[in-house]
């Protein structure tokens, strides 16, 4: 019971993830050199890779190393990544929240991660995400 009180819900991570993503810009494609000024610019001019349409937000949880990475393809076809959480406690909290939400809903963690990804993208496209 105490654990549930402390656990963040995935919705609480949307702003954290937006902020973490925004801080990584400007960003440049390593292949064609295209320059993305803001996260919003990046989302507008890249696409989710076709081969990972359903699982483009990867949760990496190996030997206590947690990371949350989103994959996007530049218009030249190069796959680029954006880290969606920055510090280690934040990553662990996010991975835990996704796992718990998946368990509660009776779905796979990747399904919950995609819902979260979609909400972050929706909010980012809806507002000006230029660096603050």
Tab-separated table of C-alpha atoms in Angstrom:
chain	number	residue	atom	x	y	z
A	1	UNK	CA	0.000	0.000	0.000
A	2	UNK	CA	2.777	2.422	0.945
A	3	UNK	CA	4.578	1.583	-2.326
A	4	UNK	CA	1.492	2.572	-4.367
A	5	UNK	CA	1.309	5.961	-2.628
A	6	UNK	CA	4.910	6.739	-3.603
A	7	UNK	CA	4.688	5.441	-7.171
A	8	UNK	CA	4.176	8.084	-9.805
A	9	UNK	CA	1.568	7.517	-12.475
A	10	UNK	CA	2.778	7.617	-16.063
A	11	UNK	CA	0.870	10.863	-16.699
A	12	UNK	CA	3.178	12.580	-14.225
A	13	UNK	CA	6.117	11.893	-16.535
A	14	UNK	CA	4.785	13.744	-19.589
A	15	UNK	CA	6.185	17.142	-18.575
A	16	UNK	CA	9.409	15.581	-17.278
A	17	UNK	CA	9.881	13.816	-20.603
A	18	UNK	CA	9.057	16.933	-22.619
A	19	UNK	CA	11.613	18.911	-20.655
A	20	UNK	CA	14.257	16.177	-21.030
A	21	UNK	CA	13.645	16.010	-24.780
A	22	UNK	CA	13.726	19.785	-25.235
A	23	UNK	CA	17.082	20.044	-23.491
A	24	UNK	CA	18.713	17.934	-26.227
A	25	UNK	CA	18.177	20.545	-28.911
A	26	UNK	CA	19.502	21.867	-31.181
A	27	UNK	CA	20.379	18.481	-32.702
A	28	UNK	CA	21.994	17.531	-36.009
A	29	UNK	CA	21.546	14.423	-38.166
A	30	UNK	CA	24.858	12.576	-38.307
A	31	UNK	CA	24.285	11.522	-41.913
A	32	UNK	CA	22.810	14.451	-43.880
A	33	UNK	CA	23.654	17.245	-41.437
A	34	UNK	CA	20.068	18.493	-41.173
A	35	UNK	CA	19.768	20.763	-38.178
A	36	UNK	CA	16.771	20.599	-35.820
A	37	UNK	CA	16.458	23.765	-33.716
A	38	UNK	CA	13.803	22.514	-31.301
A	39	UNK	CA	12.079	19.314	-30.244
A	40	UNK	CA	8.955	20.516	-32.062
A	41	UNK	CA	11.007	21.053	-35.245
A	42	UNK	CA	12.444	17.559	-34.827
A	43	UNK	CA	8.986	15.976	-34.459
A	44	UNK	CA	7.673	17.895	-37.453
A	45	UNK	CA	10.517	16.848	-39.746
A	46	UNK	CA	11.079	13.246	-38.643
A	47	UNK	CA	8.888	10.156	-38.506
A	48	UNK	CA	8.607	7.084	-36.309
A	49	UNK	CA	10.580	4.353	-38.081
A	50	UNK	CA	8.273	1.982	-39.974
A	51	UNK	CA	10.005	-1.094	-38.552
A	52	UNK	CA	9.328	0.113	-35.014
A	53	UNK	CA	5.932	1.826	-35.419
A	54	UNK	CA	4.536	0.017	-32.403
A	55	UNK	CA	7.639	0.020	-30.243
A	56	UNK	CA	9.637	3.157	-31.004
A	57	UNK	CA	9.990	4.022	-27.331
A	58	UNK	CA	12.413	1.491	-25.927
A	59	UNK	CA	12.744	0.696	-22.252
A	60	UNK	CA	16.211	-0.566	-21.508
A	61	UNK	CA	16.507	-2.236	-18.104
A	62	UNK	CA	19.646	-4.330	-17.983
A	63	UNK	CA	21.815	-4.893	-14.930
A	64	UNK	CA	20.249	-1.905	-13.173
A	65	UNK	CA	20.961	0.379	-16.151
A	66	UNK	CA	17.729	2.102	-17.097
A	67	UNK	CA	17.137	4.205	-20.149
A	68	UNK	CA	14.149	5.383	-22.113
A	69	UNK	CA	14.894	6.166	-25.734
A	70	UNK	CA	12.652	7.315	-28.579
A	71	UNK	CA	13.577	6.516	-32.166
A	72	UNK	CA	12.775	8.821	-35.119
A	73	UNK	CA	13.866	8.775	-38.750
A	74	UNK	CA	15.297	11.867	-40.403
A	75	UNK	CA	14.019	12.624	-43.919
A	76	UNK	CA	17.290	11.106	-45.223
A	77	UNK	CA	16.335	7.790	-43.573
A	78	UNK	CA	18.847	7.897	-40.730
A	79	UNK	CA	17.470	6.752	-37.387
A	80	UNK	CA	18.049	9.276	-34.624
A	81	UNK	CA	17.412	8.909	-30.904
A	82	UNK	CA	16.207	11.174	-28.133
A	83	UNK	CA	16.633	10.226	-24.483
A	84	UNK	CA	13.337	10.734	-22.683
A	85	UNK	CA	14.598	10.848	-19.103
A	86	UNK	CA	17.844	12.219	-17.806
A	87	UNK	CA	18.838	11.211	-14.313
A	88	UNK	CA	19.078	7.662	-13.006
A	89	UNK	CA	16.362	7.912	-10.295
A	90	UNK	CA	13.978	9.447	-12.835
A	91	UNK	CA	14.631	6.618	-15.294
A	92	UNK	CA	14.065	3.978	-12.627
A	93	UNK	CA	10.840	5.678	-11.514
A	94	UNK	CA	9.595	5.844	-15.097
A	95	UNK	CA	10.402	2.217	-15.885
A	96	UNK	CA	8.725	1.172	-12.625
A	97	UNK	CA	5.620	3.293	-13.305
A	98	UNK	CA	5.264	1.846	-16.806
A	99	UNK	CA	5.663	-1.713	-15.519
A	100	UNK	CA	3.095	-1.190	-12.771
A	101	UNK	CA	0.624	0.531	-15.103
A	102	UNK	CA	0.980	-2.358	-17.566
A	103	UNK	CA	0.356	-4.878	-14.797
A	104	UNK	CA	-2.734	-2.973	-13.624
A	105	UNK	CA	-4.130	-2.730	-17.172
A	106	UNK	CA	-3.206	-6.283	-18.121
A	107	UNK	CA	-1.100	-5.176	-21.095
A	108	UNK	CA	2.576	-5.265	-22.046
A	109	UNK	CA	4.883	-2.479	-20.761
A	110	UNK	CA	5.621	-1.531	-24.384
A	111	UNK	CA	1.916	-0.746	-24.891
A	112	UNK	CA	1.927	1.658	-21.938
A	113	UNK	CA	5.202	3.181	-23.160
A	114	UNK	CA	3.622	3.883	-26.548
A	115	UNK	CA	0.652	5.613	-24.904
A	116	UNK	CA	3.091	7.774	-22.982
A	117	UNK	CA	5.135	8.452	-26.134
A	118	UNK	CA	2.001	9.455	-28.029
A	119	UNK	CA	0.958	11.877	-25.272
A	120	UNK	CA	4.424	13.491	-25.183
A	121	UNK	CA	4.379	13.931	-28.976
A	122	UNK	CA	0.823	15.292	-28.909
A	123	UNK	CA	1.692	17.873	-26.250
A	124	UNK	CA	4.956	18.814	-27.927
A	125	UNK	CA	3.231	19.419	-31.263
A	126	UNK	CA	0.422	21.366	-29.586
A	127	UNK	CA	2.649	23.932	-27.954
A	128	UNK	CA	5.794	25.835	-28.698
A	129	UNK	CA	8.583	23.671	-27.336
A	130	UNK	CA	11.393	26.058	-28.136
A	131	UNK	CA	14.136	26.085	-25.510
A	132	UNK	CA	13.031	28.005	-22.420
